[in-house]
CSV table of C-alpha atoms in Angstrom, one decimal:
chain,number,residue,atom,x,y,z
A,1,MET,CA,0.0,0.0,0.0
A,2,THR,CA,1.4,3.4,-1.0
A,3,PRO,CA,1.7,5.8,1.9
A,4,PRO,CA,-0.2,9.0,1.5
A,5,ALA,CA,1.7,12.1,0.3
A,6,PRO,CA,2.8,14.4,3.2
A,7,PRO,CA,0.7,17.5,3.6
A,8,VAL,CA,2.0,20.6,2.0
A,9,PRO,CA,3.0,23.3,4.6
A,10,ARG,CA,0.8,26.4,4.8
A,11,SER,CA,3.9,28.5,4.2
A,12,ALA,CA,3.9,27.1,0.6
A,13,PHE,CA,0.8,29.1,-0.3
A,14,ARG,CA,2.3,32.3,1.3
A,15,HIS,CA,5.4,31.9,-0.8
A,16,PHE,CA,3.2,31.3,-3.9
A,17,LEU,CA,1.2,34.5,-3.3
A,18,SER,CA,4.3,36.5,-2.5
A,19,SER,CA,6.0,35.3,-5.7
A,20,ARG,CA,3.0,36.1,-7.9
A,21,ALA,CA,2.3,39.5,-6.3
A,22,LEU,CA,5.9,40.7,-6.5
A,23,SER,CA,6.2,39.5,-10.1
A,24,SER,CA,3.0,41.2,-11.1
A,25,ILE,CA,4.0,44.5,-9.4
A,26,ALA,CA,7.3,44.4,-11.1
A,27,PHE,CA,5.7,43.7,-14.5
A,28,GLN,CA,3.0,46.3,-14.2
A,29,GLY,CA,5.3,48.9,-12.8
A,30,SER,CA,7.9,48.4,-15.5
A,31,ALA,CA,5.2,48.5,-18.2
A,32,VAL,CA,4.3,52.1,-17.1
A,33,ALA,CA,7.9,53.1,-17.0
A,34,ILE,CA,8.7,51.6,-20.4
A,35,GLY,CA,5.7,53.5,-21.9
A,36,TRP,CA,6.9,56.8,-20.4
A,37,LEU,CA,10.5,56.1,-21.5
A,38,VAL,CA,9.6,55.3,-25.1
A,39,TYR,CA,7.2,58.2,-25.5
A,40,ASP,CA,9.7,60.6,-23.9
A,41,ARG,CA,12.2,59.5,-26.6
A,42,THR,CA,10.1,59.3,-29.7
A,43,ARG,CA,7.0,61.4,-29.0
A,44,ASN,CA,5.2,59.0,-31.4
A,45,PRO,CA,2.1,57.2,-30.1
A,46,PHE,CA,2.6,54.5,-32.7
A,47,ASP,CA,5.7,53.4,-30.7
A,48,LEU,CA,3.5,52.8,-27.7
A,49,GLY,CA,1.5,50.4,-29.8
A,50,LEU,CA,4.8,48.7,-30.8
A,51,VAL,CA,5.6,48.1,-27.1
A,52,GLY,CA,2.4,46.1,-26.8
A,53,LEU,CA,3.0,44.3,-30.0
A,54,PHE,CA,6.5,43.2,-29.1
A,55,GLN,CA,5.2,42.0,-25.8
A,56,PHE,CA,2.2,40.1,-27.2
A,57,LEU,CA,3.8,38.3,-30.2
A,58,PRO,CA,6.3,36.2,-28.1
A,59,MET,CA,3.5,35.2,-25.8
A,60,LEU,CA,1.3,34.3,-28.8
A,61,ALA,CA,4.1,32.2,-30.4
A,62,LEU,CA,5.4,30.5,-27.3
A,63,THR,CA,2.3,29.9,-25.1
A,64,LEU,CA,1.5,26.3,-26.3
A,65,VAL,CA,5.1,25.3,-26.1
A,66,ALA,CA,5.3,26.8,-22.7
A,67,GLY,CA,2.3,24.8,-21.6
A,68,HIS,CA,4.1,21.6,-22.7
A,69,VAL,CA,7.2,22.6,-20.8
A,70,ALA,CA,5.2,23.3,-17.7
A,71,ASP,CA,3.9,19.7,-17.8
A,72,GLN,CA,7.4,18.2,-18.3
A,73,PHE,CA,9.6,20.0,-15.8
A,74,ASP,CA,9.5,21.3,-12.2
A,75,ARG,CA,7.1,24.2,-12.3
A,76,ARG,CA,8.9,26.0,-9.5
A,77,ARG,CA,12.1,25.9,-11.4
A,78,ILE,CA,10.4,27.3,-14.5
A,79,GLY,CA,9.0,30.2,-12.5
A,80,PHE,CA,12.4,30.8,-10.9
A,81,ILE,CA,14.3,30.9,-14.3
A,82,CYS,CA,11.7,33.2,-15.8
A,83,GLN,CA,11.8,35.6,-13.0
A,84,VAL,CA,15.6,35.7,-13.0
A,85,ILE,CA,15.5,36.4,-16.7
A,86,GLU,CA,13.0,39.2,-16.1
A,87,ALA,CA,15.2,40.7,-13.4
A,88,ALA,CA,18.2,40.6,-15.7
A,89,VAL,CA,16.3,42.4,-18.4
A,90,MET,CA,15.2,45.1,-16.0
A,91,CYS,CA,18.9,45.4,-14.8
A,92,GLY,CA,20.0,45.8,-18.4
A,93,ILE,CA,17.4,48.5,-19.2
A,94,ALA,CA,18.3,50.3,-15.9
A,95,ILE,CA,22.0,50.3,-16.7
A,96,GLY,CA,21.4,51.3,-20.3
A,97,VAL,CA,19.3,54.2,-19.3
A,98,TRP,CA,21.7,55.2,-16.6
A,99,GLN,CA,24.7,55.1,-19.0
A,100,ASP,CA,22.6,56.5,-21.9
A,101,TRP,CA,23.6,53.8,-24.4
A,102,LEU,CA,20.3,51.9,-24.7
A,103,PRO,CA,18.6,52.6,-28.1
A,104,THR,CA,14.9,52.5,-28.5
A,105,TRP,CA,15.1,49.2,-30.5
A,106,GLY,CA,17.0,47.8,-27.5
A,107,ILE,CA,13.9,48.6,-25.3
A,108,PHE,CA,11.7,46.7,-27.8
A,109,VAL,CA,14.1,43.7,-27.5
A,110,GLY,CA,13.8,43.8,-23.7
A,111,VAL,CA,10.1,44.0,-23.9
A,112,ALA,CA,10.0,40.9,-26.3
A,113,LEU,CA,12.2,39.0,-23.8
A,114,ILE,CA,9.8,39.9,-21.0
A,115,GLY,CA,6.9,38.7,-23.1
A,116,ALA,CA,8.7,35.4,-23.8
A,117,ALA,CA,9.5,34.9,-20.1
A,118,GLN,CA,5.9,35.7,-19.1
A,119,ALA,CA,4.6,33.1,-21.7
A,120,PHE,CA,6.4,30.4,-19.7
A,121,GLU,CA,5.9,31.8,-16.2
A,122,ARG,CA,2.2,32.3,-16.2
A,123,PRO,CA,1.0,28.7,-17.1
A,124,ALA,CA,3.7,27.2,-14.9
A,125,MET,CA,2.6,29.3,-11.8
A,126,ALA,CA,-1.1,28.8,-12.5
A,127,ALA,CA,-0.5,25.0,-12.7
A,128,LEU,CA,1.4,25.0,-9.5
A,129,LEU,CA,-1.5,26.2,-7.3
A,130,PRO,CA,-3.6,23.0,-7.1
A,131,GLY,CA,-0.5,21.1,-5.7
A,132,ILE,CA,-0.2,23.6,-2.9
A,133,VAL,CA,-3.7,23.6,-1.4
A,134,PRO,CA,-6.2,20.8,-0.9
A,135,ALA,CA,-9.0,20.6,-3.4
A,136,THR,CA,-11.5,21.6,-0.7
A,137,ARG,CA,-9.8,24.9,-0.3
A,138,LEU,CA,-9.1,25.6,-4.0
A,139,GLN,CA,-11.9,28.0,-4.6
A,140,SER,CA,-10.8,30.2,-1.6
A,141,ALA,CA,-7.2,29.9,-2.7
A,142,VAL,CA,-8.1,31.1,-6.3
A,143,ALA,CA,-10.2,33.9,-4.8
A,144,THR,CA,-7.3,35.0,-2.5
A,145,SER,CA,-4.8,34.7,-5.4
A,146,THR,CA,-7.1,36.8,-7.6
A,147,SER,CA,-7.4,39.5,-4.9
A,148,VAL,CA,-3.7,39.6,-4.5
A,149,MET,CA,-3.1,39.9,-8.3
A,150,GLN,CA,-5.8,42.6,-8.7
A,151,THR,CA,-4.2,44.6,-5.8
A,152,ALA,CA,-0.8,44.2,-7.6
A,153,MET,CA,-2.4,45.5,-10.8
A,154,VAL,CA,-3.5,48.6,-8.8
A,155,LEU,CA,-0.3,49.2,-7.0
A,156,GLY,CA,2.2,48.3,-9.8
A,157,PRO,CA,1.3,51.1,-12.2
A,158,ALA,CA,1.1,53.7,-9.4
A,159,ILE,CA,4.5,52.6,-8.0
A,160,GLY,CA,6.1,52.6,-11.5
A,161,GLY,CA,4.8,56.1,-12.3
A,162,ALA,CA,5.8,57.5,-8.9
A,163,LEU,CA,9.3,56.0,-9.1
A,164,TYR,CA,9.8,57.3,-12.7
A,165,GLY,CA,9.3,60.8,-11.3
A,166,ALA,CA,12.3,60.2,-9.1
A,167,GLY,CA,14.4,59.2,-12.1
A,168,ALA,CA,14.1,57.0,-15.2
A,169,VAL,CA,16.4,54.4,-13.7
A,170,VAL,CA,14.6,53.9,-10.4
A,171,PRO,CA,11.5,51.9,-11.5
A,172,PHE,CA,13.6,49.5,-13.5
A,173,ALA,CA,15.9,48.9,-10.6
A,174,PHE,CA,12.9,48.4,-8.3
A,175,SER,CA,11.3,45.9,-10.7
A,176,ALA,CA,14.5,44.0,-10.9
A,177,PHE,CA,14.6,43.8,-7.1
A,178,CYS,CA,10.9,42.6,-7.0
A,179,PHE,CA,11.6,39.9,-9.6
A,180,ILE,CA,14.6,38.6,-7.6
A,181,VAL,CA,12.6,38.4,-4.4
A,182,ALA,CA,9.8,36.7,-6.3
A,183,SER,CA,12.2,34.1,-7.6
A,184,VAL,CA,13.4,33.4,-4.0
A,185,ASN,CA,9.9,32.9,-2.9
A,186,VAL,CA,9.0,30.4,-5.7
A,187,VAL,CA,12.0,28.1,-5.0
A,188,ALA,CA,11.0,28.2,-1.3
A,189,ILE,CA,7.8,26.3,-2.2
A,190,PRO,CA,8.3,22.6,-1.3
A,191,ARG,CA,8.7,20.2,-4.2
A,192,PRO,CA,5.4,18.6,-5.0
A,193,ALA,CA,5.0,15.0,-4.0
A,194,THR,CA,3.8,14.0,-7.5
A,195,GLN,CA,6.5,14.0,-10.1
A,196,LEU,CA,5.6,14.9,-13.6
A,197,ARG,CA,6.2,12.3,-16.3
A,198,ARG,CA,8.3,13.5,-19.2
A,199,THR,CA,7.2,12.7,-22.8
A,200,PRO,CA,8.7,13.5,-26.2
A,201,VAL,CA,7.9,16.9,-27.7
A,202,THR,CA,5.5,16.3,-30.6
A,203,VAL,CA,2.9,18.4,-32.4
A,204,GLN,CA,0.2,16.3,-30.7
A,205,SER,CA,1.7,16.8,-27.2
A,206,VAL,CA,2.0,20.6,-27.8
A,207,PHE,CA,-1.6,20.9,-28.9
A,208,ALA,CA,-2.9,18.4,-26.3
A,209,GLY,CA,-4.2,21.3,-24.2
A,210,VAL,CA,-6.4,22.5,-27.1
A,211,ALA,CA,-7.6,19.0,-27.8
A,212,PHE,CA,-8.3,18.4,-24.1
A,213,ILE,CA,-10.4,21.6,-23.8
A,214,LYS,CA,-12.2,20.9,-27.0
A,215,SER,CA,-13.3,17.4,-25.9
A,216,ARG,CA,-14.8,18.8,-22.7
A,217,PRO,CA,-17.9,21.0,-23.4
A,218,LEU,CA,-18.0,22.3,-19.9
A,219,MET,CA,-14.5,23.6,-19.9
A,220,LEU,CA,-14.7,24.9,-23.5
A,221,GLY,CA,-17.9,26.7,-22.6
A,222,CYS,CA,-16.6,28.5,-19.5
A,223,ILE,CA,-13.3,29.5,-21.2
A,224,SER,CA,-14.9,30.7,-24.4
A,225,LEU,CA,-17.7,32.5,-22.4
A,226,ASP,CA,-15.0,34.7,-20.8
A,227,LEU,CA,-13.2,35.2,-24.1
A,228,PHE,CA,-16.2,36.6,-25.9
A,229,ALA,CA,-17.5,38.5,-22.9
A,230,VAL,CA,-14.3,40.5,-22.6
A,231,LEU,CA,-13.8,40.7,-26.3
A,232,LEU,CA,-17.1,42.4,-26.7
A,233,GLY,CA,-17.5,44.2,-23.4
A,234,GLY,CA,-14.0,45.6,-22.8
A,235,ALA,CA,-14.0,49.4,-22.7
A,236,THR,CA,-10.5,50.0,-21.2
A,237,ALA,CA,-9.0,51.5,-24.4
A,238,LEU,CA,-11.8,54.2,-24.5
A,239,LEU,CA,-11.5,55.4,-20.9
A,240,PRO,CA,-9.4,58.4,-21.8
A,241,VAL,CA,-12.2,59.4,-24.2
A,242,TYR,CA,-14.8,59.1,-21.5
A,243,ALA,CA,-12.7,61.0,-19.0
A,244,ARG,CA,-12.0,64.0,-21.3
A,245,ASP,CA,-14.9,64.3,-23.7
A,246,ILE,CA,-17.9,62.6,-22.1
A,247,LEU,CA,-17.6,63.0,-18.4
A,248,LEU,CA,-15.7,66.3,-18.8
A,249,ALA,CA,-13.7,65.6,-15.7
A,250,GLY,CA,-10.1,65.9,-16.8
A,251,PRO,CA,-7.1,63.6,-16.3
A,252,TRP,CA,-7.8,63.0,-12.6
A,253,ALA,CA,-10.9,61.1,-13.6
A,254,LEU,CA,-9.0,58.7,-15.8
A,255,GLY,CA,-7.1,57.5,-12.7
A,256,PHE,CA,-10.4,56.7,-10.9
A,257,LEU,CA,-11.9,55.1,-14.0
A,258,ARG,CA,-8.8,52.8,-14.5
A,259,THR,CA,-8.6,51.7,-10.9
A,260,ALA,CA,-12.4,51.3,-10.3
A,261,PRO,CA,-12.7,47.8,-11.9
A,262,ALA,CA,-9.6,46.5,-10.0
A,263,ILE,CA,-11.0,47.9,-6.7
A,264,GLY,CA,-14.3,46.1,-7.4
A,265,ALA,CA,-12.4,43.0,-8.2
A,266,VAL,CA,-10.4,43.1,-5.0
A,267,ALA,CA,-13.5,43.6,-2.9
A,268,MET,CA,-15.3,40.7,-4.5
A,269,SER,CA,-12.4,38.3,-4.4
A,270,LEU,CA,-11.9,39.0,-0.7
A,271,TYR,CA,-15.6,38.3,-0.1
A,272,LEU,CA,-15.4,35.0,-2.0
A,273,ALA,CA,-12.3,34.0,-0.1
A,274,ARG,CA,-14.2,34.5,3.1
A,275,PHE,CA,-17.6,33.2,1.8
A,276,PRO,CA,-17.0,30.6,-1.0
A,277,LEU,CA,-19.7,29.8,-3.4
A,278,ARG,CA,-21.5,26.6,-2.3
A,279,HIS,CA,-24.1,25.8,-4.9
A,280,HIS,CA,-25.4,26.7,-8.4
A,281,VAL,CA,-22.0,28.0,-9.5
A,282,GLY,CA,-22.7,27.5,-13.2
A,283,VAL,CA,-25.8,29.7,-13.1
A,284,THR,CA,-24.0,32.1,-10.9
A,285,MET,CA,-21.2,32.5,-13.5
A,286,LEU,CA,-23.8,33.1,-16.3
A,287,TRP,CA,-25.5,35.8,-14.2
A,288,ALA,CA,-22.1,37.4,-13.3
A,289,VAL,CA,-21.2,37.7,-17.0
A,290,ALA,CA,-24.7,39.2,-17.7
A,291,VAL,CA,-24.2,41.7,-14.9
A,292,PHE,CA,-20.8,42.5,-16.5
A,293,GLY,CA,-22.6,43.3,-19.8
A,294,LEU,CA,-25.4,45.3,-18.1
A,295,ALA,CA,-22.8,47.4,-16.2
A,296,THR,CA,-21.0,48.0,-19.4
A,297,ILE,CA,-24.2,49.3,-21.0
A,298,VAL,CA,-25.0,51.7,-18.2
A,299,PHE,CA,-21.4,53.0,-18.1
A,300,ALA,CA,-21.6,53.6,-21.9
A,301,VAL,CA,-24.5,56.0,-21.6
A,302,SER,CA,-23.6,57.6,-18.3
A,303,THR,CA,-22.6,61.2,-18.1
A,304,ASP,CA,-22.2,61.3,-14.4
A,305,ILE,CA,-18.7,60.5,-12.9
A,306,VAL,CA,-20.1,58.9,-9.8
A,307,LEU,CA,-22.5,56.6,-11.7
A,308,SER,CA,-19.7,55.7,-14.2
A,309,ILE,CA,-17.3,54.8,-11.4
A,310,ALA,CA,-20.1,52.7,-9.6
A,311,MET,CA,-20.7,50.8,-12.9
A,312,LEU,CA,-16.9,50.1,-13.3
A,313,LEU,CA,-16.8,48.8,-9.6
A,314,ALA,CA,-19.8,46.5,-10.4
A,315,LEU,CA,-18.2,45.4,-13.6
A,316,GLY,CA,-14.9,44.5,-11.9
A,317,ALA,CA,-16.8,42.6,-9.1
A,318,ALA,CA,-18.9,40.7,-11.6
A,319,ASP,CA,-15.9,39.8,-13.7
A,320,THR,CA,-14.1,38.4,-10.6
A,321,VAL,CA,-17.0,36.1,-9.8
A,322,SER,CA,-16.7,34.7,-13.3
A,323,VAL,CA,-12.9,34.4,-13.1
A,324,VAL,CA,-12.9,32.6,-9.7
A,325,ILE,CA,-15.5,30.1,-11.0
A,326,ARG,CA,-13.8,29.5,-14.3
A,327,SER,CA,-10.3,29.2,-12.8
A,328,SER,CA,-11.5,26.8,-10.2
A,329,LEU,CA,-13.4,24.6,-12.7
A,330,VAL,CA,-10.4,24.5,-15.0
A,331,GLN,CA,-8.1,23.5,-12.2
A,332,LEU,CA,-10.5,20.8,-10.8
A,333,LEU,CA,-11.3,19.3,-14.2
A,334,THR,CA,-7.7,19.1,-15.4
A,335,PRO,CA,-5.4,16.2,-14.3
A,336,ASP,CA,-2.1,17.4,-13.0
A,337,GLU,CA,-0.1,16.2,-16.0
A,338,MET,CA,-2.2,18.4,-18.3
A,339,ARG,CA,-2.5,21.5,-16.1
A,340,GLY,CA,0.4,23.4,-17.8
A,341,ARG,CA,-0.9,23.0,-21.3
A,342,VAL,CA,-4.5,23.7,-20.3
A,343,ASN,CA,-3.5,26.8,-18.3
A,344,ALA,CA,-1.4,27.9,-21.3
A,345,VAL,CA,-4.5,27.8,-23.6
A,346,ASN,CA,-6.5,29.6,-20.9
A,347,SER,CA,-3.8,32.3,-20.6
A,348,LEU,CA,-3.8,32.7,-24.4
A,349,PHE,CA,-7.5,33.1,-24.4
A,350,ILE,CA,-7.4,35.8,-21.7
A,351,GLY,CA,-4.5,37.7,-23.4
A,352,ALA,CA,-6.2,37.5,-26.8
A,353,SER,CA,-9.6,38.7,-25.4
A,354,ASN,CA,-7.9,41.7,-23.6
A,355,GLN,CA,-5.8,42.7,-26.6
A,356,LEU,CA,-8.4,42.1,-29.3
A,357,GLY,CA,-11.1,43.6,-27.1
A,358,GLU,CA,-9.2,46.9,-26.9
A,359,PHE,CA,-8.7,46.8,-30.6
A,360,ARG,CA,-12.4,46.1,-31.3
A,361,ALA,CA,-13.4,49.0,-29.0
A,362,GLY,CA,-11.1,51.4,-30.8
A,363,VAL,CA,-12.2,50.3,-34.3
A,364,ALA,CA,-15.9,50.4,-33.4
A,365,ALA,CA,-15.5,53.8,-31.8
A,366,GLY,CA,-14.0,55.1,-35.0
A,367,PHE,CA,-17.0,54.0,-36.9
A,368,MET,CA,-19.9,54.6,-34.5
A,369,GLY,CA,-18.6,56.8,-31.7
A,370,PRO,CA,-17.4,55.7,-28.2
A,371,VAL,CA,-20.8,55.6,-26.5
A,372,LEU,CA,-22.5,53.4,-29.1
A,373,ALA,CA,-19.3,51.2,-29.4
A,374,VAL,CA,-19.3,50.4,-25.7
A,375,ALA,CA,-23.0,50.0,-25.5
A,376,VAL,CA,-23.1,47.6,-28.4
A,377,GLY,CA,-20.3,45.6,-26.7
A,378,GLY,CA,-22.3,45.3,-23.5
A,379,ILE,CA,-25.4,44.2,-25.5
A,380,GLY,CA,-23.2,41.6,-27.3
A,381,THR,CA,-22.0,40.3,-24.0
A,382,ILE,CA,-25.5,39.7,-22.8
A,383,ALA,CA,-26.3,38.0,-26.1
A,384,VAL,CA,-23.3,35.7,-25.6
A,385,VAL,CA,-24.6,34.7,-22.2
A,386,LEU,CA,-28.0,33.8,-23.6
A,387,ALA,CA,-26.4,31.9,-26.5
A,388,TRP,CA,-23.9,30.0,-24.3
A,389,SER,CA,-26.6,28.9,-21.9
A,390,ARG,CA,-28.2,27.1,-24.8
A,391,LEU,CA,-25.0,25.9,-26.6
A,392,PHE,CA,-23.4,24.6,-23.4
A,393,PRO,CA,-26.2,23.4,-21.2
A,394,ALA,CA,-23.5,21.7,-18.9
A,395,LEU,CA,-22.7,25.3,-17.7
A,396,ARG,CA,-26.1,25.6,-16.2
A,397,LYS,CA,-25.9,22.3,-14.5
A,398,VAL,CA,-22.7,22.8,-12.5
A,399,ASP,CA,-23.7,22.9,-8.9
A,400,THR,CA,-20.5,23.0,-6.7
A,401,LEU,CA,-16.8,23.5,-7.1
A,402,SER,CA,-16.0,20.5,-5.0
A,403,ALA,CA,-13.5,17.9,-6.4
C-alpha cells in the first residue's frame, strides 16, 4: 500500500502568493515606466503600440510550447528561471538608461524577452497552485490569489509612475529587485510529492491542451464565455475618451476610471475568499457575466462621474465572480499532468480577449462613436450569455466547485 503524500506546509501558499504578487507589481510597474520612456524619446504614439505588439507576439508564439514545458519539468524551477531572466532584463534596461547607451530598439528587444518569459511563467505558476492547497480549499485559494493579483495591478502602475518621477532608472531597478525576491519565494515552495512524467515533444503533445479543452464541453464553454464577454464588453481602451470628452472631468478622472474595476475585483475576491460559493455555481457564472454586460451598457450611456465609477466597480466585481468560478473549474477538471498545457491555452484566451477587445473597441468607436461602441459591446456580452446557456447546457448544471 502506497503511503499518503505528506501534507504541503501552509507556508507554501504564502510563498506562492508573494511570488505572484511581486512578479505582477514588477511587470505592471515596468510597463508604465517603459511606456513613459519610449514616449519621452520618440513622441510617437505609434511606438507605444509597438511596445504592446513586441510583448504580445512572443506570448502568442510560445504559449502552447510553454504549456508543454510546464507539464514536463519542475514548475517551481520554470518560475524561478523566468523571474531571474526578467530581473536581468530590468537590470539591463536600468544600466542602459543610466549610462545613456540603450537605443529604442533595445527597449523593444527587452520587452520581447519579458513577453517570452511571461509566456512560460504564467502557465507554470497557475498549474502550481492545485498542488499547494487541498481541493476543498481551491476556490478560496483562487479567490485569494485573484485579490492579490488585482491589488498588484492597482499598485504596480502607481508605483512605477511615482518612481519614474524620481528618475528614469529607479522603476527598472525596483522591478529587478521585485523579480529577484519573487524568484526566491517560488523556490521556497516545497517540491510537489507527485513528479511529472516526461514525454517526447510532438505536435500532438504541444496541442494536447487545445484538444483536451475541445473534448470537454463544460471547460470549453466557460473559457470561451470569458473570451467573448471580454472581447465584446471591454472598454478600457476608451476610458481616456470618457474622462476627457464625455464625463468632462479631466485627467484625474482617468485614474479613478482605470482603478475602479480593480477595486471592485479586489473587494469581490476578498468576499469570495471568506464566503466561498457553495451551490449553483454554473448559473452564478452566467449571471455574473450578464451583470458585466449590463454594467458596461450603463457605463456607456452615463454622463455622471459617480455613476460611471459605480458601474466600473460593479463590472470588476462581476468579472471576478466569473474568473474565480472559471479558474476553479479549469483546475479541478484538469489532471495534474495536463495543467500546464490547459492553463497555457486559458492564458492565451485571456490575453487575446484583452488585446483584441481593446482593438475592437477602438475600431468600433472610430465608426460609430465611443458611446455606441461600448453600449453595443455590452449588449453583445448579454447576447453571448444567452447563446452560451443554450450551446453549453453543462454550464447551467454545474452545482458546486468540490472535487
